[in-house]
Each structure stands twice: as C-alpha cells, then as structure tokens.
PDB file of C-alpha atoms in Angstrom:
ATOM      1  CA  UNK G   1      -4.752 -21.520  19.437  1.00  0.00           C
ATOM      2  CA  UNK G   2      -7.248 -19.917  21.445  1.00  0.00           C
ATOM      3  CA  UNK G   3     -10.774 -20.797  20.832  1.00  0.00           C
ATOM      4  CA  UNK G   4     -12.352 -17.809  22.500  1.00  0.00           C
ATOM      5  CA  UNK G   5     -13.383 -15.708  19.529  1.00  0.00           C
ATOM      6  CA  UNK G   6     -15.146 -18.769  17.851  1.00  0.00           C
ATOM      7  CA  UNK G   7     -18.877 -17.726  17.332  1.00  0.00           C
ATOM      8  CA  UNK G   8     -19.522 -20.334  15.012  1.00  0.00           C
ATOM      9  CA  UNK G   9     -19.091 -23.260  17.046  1.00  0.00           C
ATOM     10  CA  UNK G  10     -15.862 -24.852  15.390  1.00  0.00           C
ATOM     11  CA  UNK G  11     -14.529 -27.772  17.666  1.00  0.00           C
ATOM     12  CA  UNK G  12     -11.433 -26.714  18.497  1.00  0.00           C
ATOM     13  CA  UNK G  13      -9.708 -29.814  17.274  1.00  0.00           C
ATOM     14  CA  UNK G  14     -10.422 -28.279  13.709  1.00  0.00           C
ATOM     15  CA  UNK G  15      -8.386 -25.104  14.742  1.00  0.00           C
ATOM     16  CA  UNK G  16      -5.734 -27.162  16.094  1.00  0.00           C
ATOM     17  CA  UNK G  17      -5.554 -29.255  13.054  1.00  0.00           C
ATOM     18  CA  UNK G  18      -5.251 -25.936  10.923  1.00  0.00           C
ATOM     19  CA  UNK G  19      -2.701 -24.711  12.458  1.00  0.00           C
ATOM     20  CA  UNK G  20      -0.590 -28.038  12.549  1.00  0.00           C
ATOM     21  CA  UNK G  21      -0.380 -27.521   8.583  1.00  0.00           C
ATOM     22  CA  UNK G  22       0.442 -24.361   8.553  1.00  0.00           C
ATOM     23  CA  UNK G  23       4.009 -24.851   7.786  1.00  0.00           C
ATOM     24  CA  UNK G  24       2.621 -27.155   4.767  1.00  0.00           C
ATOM     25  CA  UNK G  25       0.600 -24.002   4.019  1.00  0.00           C
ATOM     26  CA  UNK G  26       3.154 -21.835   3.898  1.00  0.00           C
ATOM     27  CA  UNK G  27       5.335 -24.443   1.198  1.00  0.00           C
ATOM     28  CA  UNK G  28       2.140 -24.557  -1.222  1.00  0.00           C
ATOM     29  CA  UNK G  29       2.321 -20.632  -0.964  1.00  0.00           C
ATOM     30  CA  UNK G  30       5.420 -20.650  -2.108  1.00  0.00           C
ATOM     31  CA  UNK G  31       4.037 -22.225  -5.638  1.00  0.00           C
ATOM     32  CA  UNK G  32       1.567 -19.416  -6.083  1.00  0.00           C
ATOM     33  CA  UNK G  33       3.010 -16.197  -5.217  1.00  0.00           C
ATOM     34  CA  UNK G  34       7.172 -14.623  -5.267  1.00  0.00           C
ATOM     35  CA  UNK G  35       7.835 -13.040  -2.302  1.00  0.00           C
ATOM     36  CA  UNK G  36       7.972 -13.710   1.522  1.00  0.00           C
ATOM     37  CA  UNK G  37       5.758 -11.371   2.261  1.00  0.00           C
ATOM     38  CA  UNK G  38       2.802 -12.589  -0.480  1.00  0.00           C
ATOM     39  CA  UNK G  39       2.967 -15.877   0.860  1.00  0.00           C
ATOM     40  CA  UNK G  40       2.197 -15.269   4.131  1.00  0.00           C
ATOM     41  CA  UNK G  41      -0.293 -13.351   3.397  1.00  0.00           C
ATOM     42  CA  UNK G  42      -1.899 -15.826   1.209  1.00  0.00           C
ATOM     43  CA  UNK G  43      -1.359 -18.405   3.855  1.00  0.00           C
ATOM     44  CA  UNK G  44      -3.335 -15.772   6.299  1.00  0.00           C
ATOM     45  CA  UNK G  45      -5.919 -15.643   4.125  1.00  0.00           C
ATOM     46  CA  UNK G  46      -6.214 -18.829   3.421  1.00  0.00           C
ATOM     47  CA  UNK G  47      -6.855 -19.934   7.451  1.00  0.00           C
ATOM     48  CA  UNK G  48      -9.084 -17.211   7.261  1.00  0.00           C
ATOM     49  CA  UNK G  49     -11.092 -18.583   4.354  1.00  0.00           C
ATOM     50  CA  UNK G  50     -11.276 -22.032   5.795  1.00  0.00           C
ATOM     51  CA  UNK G  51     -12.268 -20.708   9.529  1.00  0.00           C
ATOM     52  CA  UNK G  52     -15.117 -19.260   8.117  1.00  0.00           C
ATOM     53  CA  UNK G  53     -16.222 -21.862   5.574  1.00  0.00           C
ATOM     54  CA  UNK G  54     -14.839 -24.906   8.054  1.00  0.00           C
ATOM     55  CA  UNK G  55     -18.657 -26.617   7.541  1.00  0.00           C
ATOM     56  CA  UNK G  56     -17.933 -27.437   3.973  1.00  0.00           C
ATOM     57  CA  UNK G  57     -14.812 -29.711   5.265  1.00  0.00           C
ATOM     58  CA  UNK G  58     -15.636 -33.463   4.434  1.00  0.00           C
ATOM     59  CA  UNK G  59     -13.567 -35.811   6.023  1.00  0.00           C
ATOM     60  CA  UNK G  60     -13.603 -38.184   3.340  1.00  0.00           C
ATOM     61  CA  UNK G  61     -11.483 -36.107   1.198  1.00  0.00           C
ATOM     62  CA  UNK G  62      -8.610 -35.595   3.346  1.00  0.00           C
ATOM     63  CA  UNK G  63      -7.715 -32.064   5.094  1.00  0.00           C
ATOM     64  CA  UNK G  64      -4.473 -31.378   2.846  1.00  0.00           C
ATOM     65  CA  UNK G  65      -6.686 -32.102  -0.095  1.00  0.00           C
ATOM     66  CA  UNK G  66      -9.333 -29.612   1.116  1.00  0.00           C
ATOM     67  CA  UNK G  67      -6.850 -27.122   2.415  1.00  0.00           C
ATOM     68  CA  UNK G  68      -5.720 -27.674  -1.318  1.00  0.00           C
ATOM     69  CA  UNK G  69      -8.138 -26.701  -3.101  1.00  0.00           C
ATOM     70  CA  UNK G  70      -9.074 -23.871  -0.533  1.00  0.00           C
ATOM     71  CA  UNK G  71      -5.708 -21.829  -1.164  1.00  0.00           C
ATOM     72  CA  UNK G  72      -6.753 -22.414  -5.303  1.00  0.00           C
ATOM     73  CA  UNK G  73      -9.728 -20.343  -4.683  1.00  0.00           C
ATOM     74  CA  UNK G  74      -8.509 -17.791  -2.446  1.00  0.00           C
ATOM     75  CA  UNK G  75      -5.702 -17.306  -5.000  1.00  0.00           C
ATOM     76  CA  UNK G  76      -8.547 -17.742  -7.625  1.00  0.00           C
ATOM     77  CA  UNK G  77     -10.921 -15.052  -6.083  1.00  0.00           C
ATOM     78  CA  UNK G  78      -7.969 -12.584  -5.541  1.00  0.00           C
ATOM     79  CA  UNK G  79      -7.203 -12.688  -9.525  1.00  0.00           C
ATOM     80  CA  UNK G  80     -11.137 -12.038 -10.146  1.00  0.00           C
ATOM     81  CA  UNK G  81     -10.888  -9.260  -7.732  1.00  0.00           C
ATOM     82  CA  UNK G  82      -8.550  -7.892  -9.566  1.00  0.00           C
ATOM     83  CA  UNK G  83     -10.169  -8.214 -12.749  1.00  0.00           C
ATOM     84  CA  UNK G  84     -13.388  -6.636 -11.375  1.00  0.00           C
ATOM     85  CA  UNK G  85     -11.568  -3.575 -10.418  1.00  0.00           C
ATOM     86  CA  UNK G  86      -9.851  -2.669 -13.740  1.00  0.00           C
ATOM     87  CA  UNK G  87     -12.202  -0.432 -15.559  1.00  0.00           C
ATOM     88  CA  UNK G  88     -11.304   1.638 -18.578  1.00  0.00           C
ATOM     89  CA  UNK G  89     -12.086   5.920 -18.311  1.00  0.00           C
ATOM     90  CA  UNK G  90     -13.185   7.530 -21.103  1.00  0.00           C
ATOM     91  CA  UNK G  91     -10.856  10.743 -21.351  1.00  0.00           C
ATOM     92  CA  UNK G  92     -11.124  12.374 -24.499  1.00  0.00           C
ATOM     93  CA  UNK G  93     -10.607  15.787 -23.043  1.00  0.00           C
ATOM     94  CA  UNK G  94      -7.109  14.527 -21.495  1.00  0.00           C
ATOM     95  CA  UNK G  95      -8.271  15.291 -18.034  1.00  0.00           C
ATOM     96  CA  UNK G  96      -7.814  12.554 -16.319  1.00  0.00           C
ATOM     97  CA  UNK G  97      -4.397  12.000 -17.901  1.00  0.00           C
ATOM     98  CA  UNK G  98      -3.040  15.140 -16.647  1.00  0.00           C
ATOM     99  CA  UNK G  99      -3.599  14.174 -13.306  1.00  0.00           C
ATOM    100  CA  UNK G 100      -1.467  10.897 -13.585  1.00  0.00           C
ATOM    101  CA  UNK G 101       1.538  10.832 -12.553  1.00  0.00           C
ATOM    102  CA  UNK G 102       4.936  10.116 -14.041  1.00  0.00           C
ATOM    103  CA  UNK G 103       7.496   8.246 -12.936  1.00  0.00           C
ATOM    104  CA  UNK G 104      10.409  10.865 -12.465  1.00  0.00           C
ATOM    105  CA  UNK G 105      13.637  10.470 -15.050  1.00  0.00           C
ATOM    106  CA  UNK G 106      17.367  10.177 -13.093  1.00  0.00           C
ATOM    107  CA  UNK G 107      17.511  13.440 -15.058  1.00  0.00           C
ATOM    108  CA  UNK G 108      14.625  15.218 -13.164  1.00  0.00           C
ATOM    109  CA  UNK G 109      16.269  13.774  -9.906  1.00  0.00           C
ATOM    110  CA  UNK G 110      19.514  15.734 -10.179  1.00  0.00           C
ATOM    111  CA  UNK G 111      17.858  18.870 -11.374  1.00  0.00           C
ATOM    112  CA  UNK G 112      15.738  18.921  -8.253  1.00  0.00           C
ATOM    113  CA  UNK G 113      18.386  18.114  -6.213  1.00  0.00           C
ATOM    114  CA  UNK G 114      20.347  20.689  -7.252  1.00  0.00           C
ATOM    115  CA  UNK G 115      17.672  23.095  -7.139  1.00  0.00           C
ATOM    116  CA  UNK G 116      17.264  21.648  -3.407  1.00  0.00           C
ATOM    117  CA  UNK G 117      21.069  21.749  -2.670  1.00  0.00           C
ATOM    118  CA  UNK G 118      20.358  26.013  -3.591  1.00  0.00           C
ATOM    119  CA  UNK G 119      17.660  26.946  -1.390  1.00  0.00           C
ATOM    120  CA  UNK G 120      18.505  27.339   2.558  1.00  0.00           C
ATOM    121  CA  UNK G 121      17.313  24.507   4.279  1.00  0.00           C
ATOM    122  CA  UNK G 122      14.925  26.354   6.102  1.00  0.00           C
ATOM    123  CA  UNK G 123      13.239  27.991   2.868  1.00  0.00           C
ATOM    124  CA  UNK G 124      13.527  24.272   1.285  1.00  0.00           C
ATOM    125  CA  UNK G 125      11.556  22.609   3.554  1.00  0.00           C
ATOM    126  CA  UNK G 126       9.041  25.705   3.258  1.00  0.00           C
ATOM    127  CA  UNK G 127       8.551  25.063  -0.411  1.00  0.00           C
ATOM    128  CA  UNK G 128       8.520  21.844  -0.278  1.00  0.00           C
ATOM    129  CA  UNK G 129       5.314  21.287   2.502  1.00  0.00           C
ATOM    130  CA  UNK G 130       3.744  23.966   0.241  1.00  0.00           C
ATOM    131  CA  UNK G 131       3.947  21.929  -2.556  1.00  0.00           C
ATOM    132  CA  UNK G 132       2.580  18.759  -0.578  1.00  0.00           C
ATOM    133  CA  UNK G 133      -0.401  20.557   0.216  1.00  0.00           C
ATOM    134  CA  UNK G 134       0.863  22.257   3.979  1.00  0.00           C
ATOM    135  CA  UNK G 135      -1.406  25.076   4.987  1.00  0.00           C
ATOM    136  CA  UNK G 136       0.927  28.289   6.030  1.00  0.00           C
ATOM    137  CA  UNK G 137      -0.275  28.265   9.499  1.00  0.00           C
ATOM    138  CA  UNK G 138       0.470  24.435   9.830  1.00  0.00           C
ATOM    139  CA  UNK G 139       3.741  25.214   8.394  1.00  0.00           C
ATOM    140  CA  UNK G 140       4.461  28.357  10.578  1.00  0.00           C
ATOM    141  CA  UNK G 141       3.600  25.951  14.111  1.00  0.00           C
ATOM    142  CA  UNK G 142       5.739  23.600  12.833  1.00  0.00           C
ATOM    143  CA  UNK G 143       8.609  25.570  12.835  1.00  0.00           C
ATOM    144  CA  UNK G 144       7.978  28.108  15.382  1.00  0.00           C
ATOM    145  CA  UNK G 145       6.649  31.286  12.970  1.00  0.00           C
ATOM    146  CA  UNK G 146       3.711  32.798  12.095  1.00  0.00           C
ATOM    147  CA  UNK G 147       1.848  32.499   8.770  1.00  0.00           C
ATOM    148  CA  UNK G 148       2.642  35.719   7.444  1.00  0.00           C
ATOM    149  CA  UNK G 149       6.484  34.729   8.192  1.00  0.00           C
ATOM    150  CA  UNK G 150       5.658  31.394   6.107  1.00  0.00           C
ATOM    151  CA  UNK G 151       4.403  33.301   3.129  1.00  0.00           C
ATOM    152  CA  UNK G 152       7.561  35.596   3.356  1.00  0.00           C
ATOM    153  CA  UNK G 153       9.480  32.698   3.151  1.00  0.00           C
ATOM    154  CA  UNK G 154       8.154  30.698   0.510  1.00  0.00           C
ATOM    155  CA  UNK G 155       8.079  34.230  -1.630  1.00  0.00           C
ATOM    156  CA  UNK G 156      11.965  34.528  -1.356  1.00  0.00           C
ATOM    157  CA  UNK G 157      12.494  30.835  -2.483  1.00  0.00           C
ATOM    158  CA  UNK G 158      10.033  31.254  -5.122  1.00  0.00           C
ATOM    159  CA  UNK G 159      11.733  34.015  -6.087  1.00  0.00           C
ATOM    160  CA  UNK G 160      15.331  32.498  -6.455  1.00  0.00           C
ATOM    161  CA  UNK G 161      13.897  29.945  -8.039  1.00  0.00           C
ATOM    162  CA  UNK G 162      12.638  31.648 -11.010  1.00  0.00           C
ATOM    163  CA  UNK G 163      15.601  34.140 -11.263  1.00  0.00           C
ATOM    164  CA  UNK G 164      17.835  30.795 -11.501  1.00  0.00           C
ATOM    165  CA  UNK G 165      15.687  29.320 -14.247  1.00  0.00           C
ATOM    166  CA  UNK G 166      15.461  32.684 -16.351  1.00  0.00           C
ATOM    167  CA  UNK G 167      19.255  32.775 -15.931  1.00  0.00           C
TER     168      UNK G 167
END
C-alpha cells in the first residue's frame, strides 16, 4: 500500500499490517451486515476509521483485538447515525403526506402499460419527459423539433388519453 497520502505520520508498517487482515476483516463483516456489498463497505470503513484514529492502537492488546472492537463502533456509530436522522413531521394539514409516494400496485402497472402500449411511441415518450419534469424546448432538441411542435404533441396524447378514460 502506498504511503504517499499519509499526512499523519503513520509508519508504514501499520498500513501494511492493516491490510494483511483485511481478509479477516472482511469474515467479521460478514457477522454484522447481509450482503456482499454491506460488508465491504463496512470493511472500507472500518480501515478508514482505524487510519485515522491509528494513535489510539496499543500494542498490548493485540491488533485483531483492536481491529475488533474498531468495526463494533463503526457499526455502532452507523446505527446512531441512523437514529439521529429519524425525526417525526408534524402534518396535520396532510401536506406532507400527499407528497409521499406510493409504492405502485401490479394493478397500476398493467393499466399504465396499456395506456403506454396506446400512445405512438413518439407521443409516449413526449408525455412521459413531461411528466418527469422535461422543459418543451429540452424535449423538442432532444428529438429534433421545436417547442411549439412539443406542445402539439403532448396536446394530442393528452387528448387520447382522456377520450379513452371517459370511454
């Protein structure tokens, strides 16, 4: 491991020795977190923790003992974290709750897939970067037309639309 970014003046037998338990690192992981992924990020963050704090290694206690008890309170402060950043929202008014989403139904999925499989696919994907928030003129450069062009569009398709929900 390269040394060069070390402005705290680590020997570099310390980083050496870190990274020669990494694969033990990696096998504690596993008894914290489920997936591949979480684990080596938790191992990550673990190195990280003990690059930074590497003065408050004893060697005493053992390294796999203080590597140890290093992962416990990175996994430790990420529960807190997470704790600290629940809050509750007062929302008598119902405000806030309209702006939540919800989790679309398999029902909900076929309707707009059919509705989808109705429109041209031109008009479609008109509607549909309307509805994500797509300005007309960003829509009309991305597919070669001018605004005015975009808003015809997005009319028509409106337009069947509604005629194919009233009927």
């Amino acid at each position: 491991m390269s040394n060069n970014h070390n402005v705290e003046g680590r020997p570099p037998a310390f980083d050496a020795k870190l990274m020669q338990y990494r694969p033990g690192l990696l096998k504690l992981a596993g008894k914290f977190t489920t997936t591949s992924e979480e684990r080596h990020d938790l191992v990550t963050d673990t190195i990280i923790y003990c690059l930074r704090n590497w003065q408050s290694f004893r060697e005493d206690g053992g390294f796999w003992n203080w590597l140890y008890w290093s992962m416990r309170g990175v996994v430790g402060n990420k529960k807190e974290g997470v704790k600290a950043r629940i809050t509750l929202v007062q929302d008598s008014d119902g405000v806030f709750a309209a702006t939540r989403g919800i989790a679309p139904s398999q029902l909900d999925y076929v309707e707009i897939c059919q509705i989808m499989r109705s429109m041209s696919a031109r008009g479609g994907g008109v509607v549909v970067r309307r509805a994500m928030g797509h300005t007309l003129p960003e829509i009309g450069a991305a597919i070669g037309v001018t605004a005015e062009r975009v808003r015809q569009i997005e009319n028509r398709e409106r337009g069947r639309l509604l005629k194919r929900r009233a009927g």
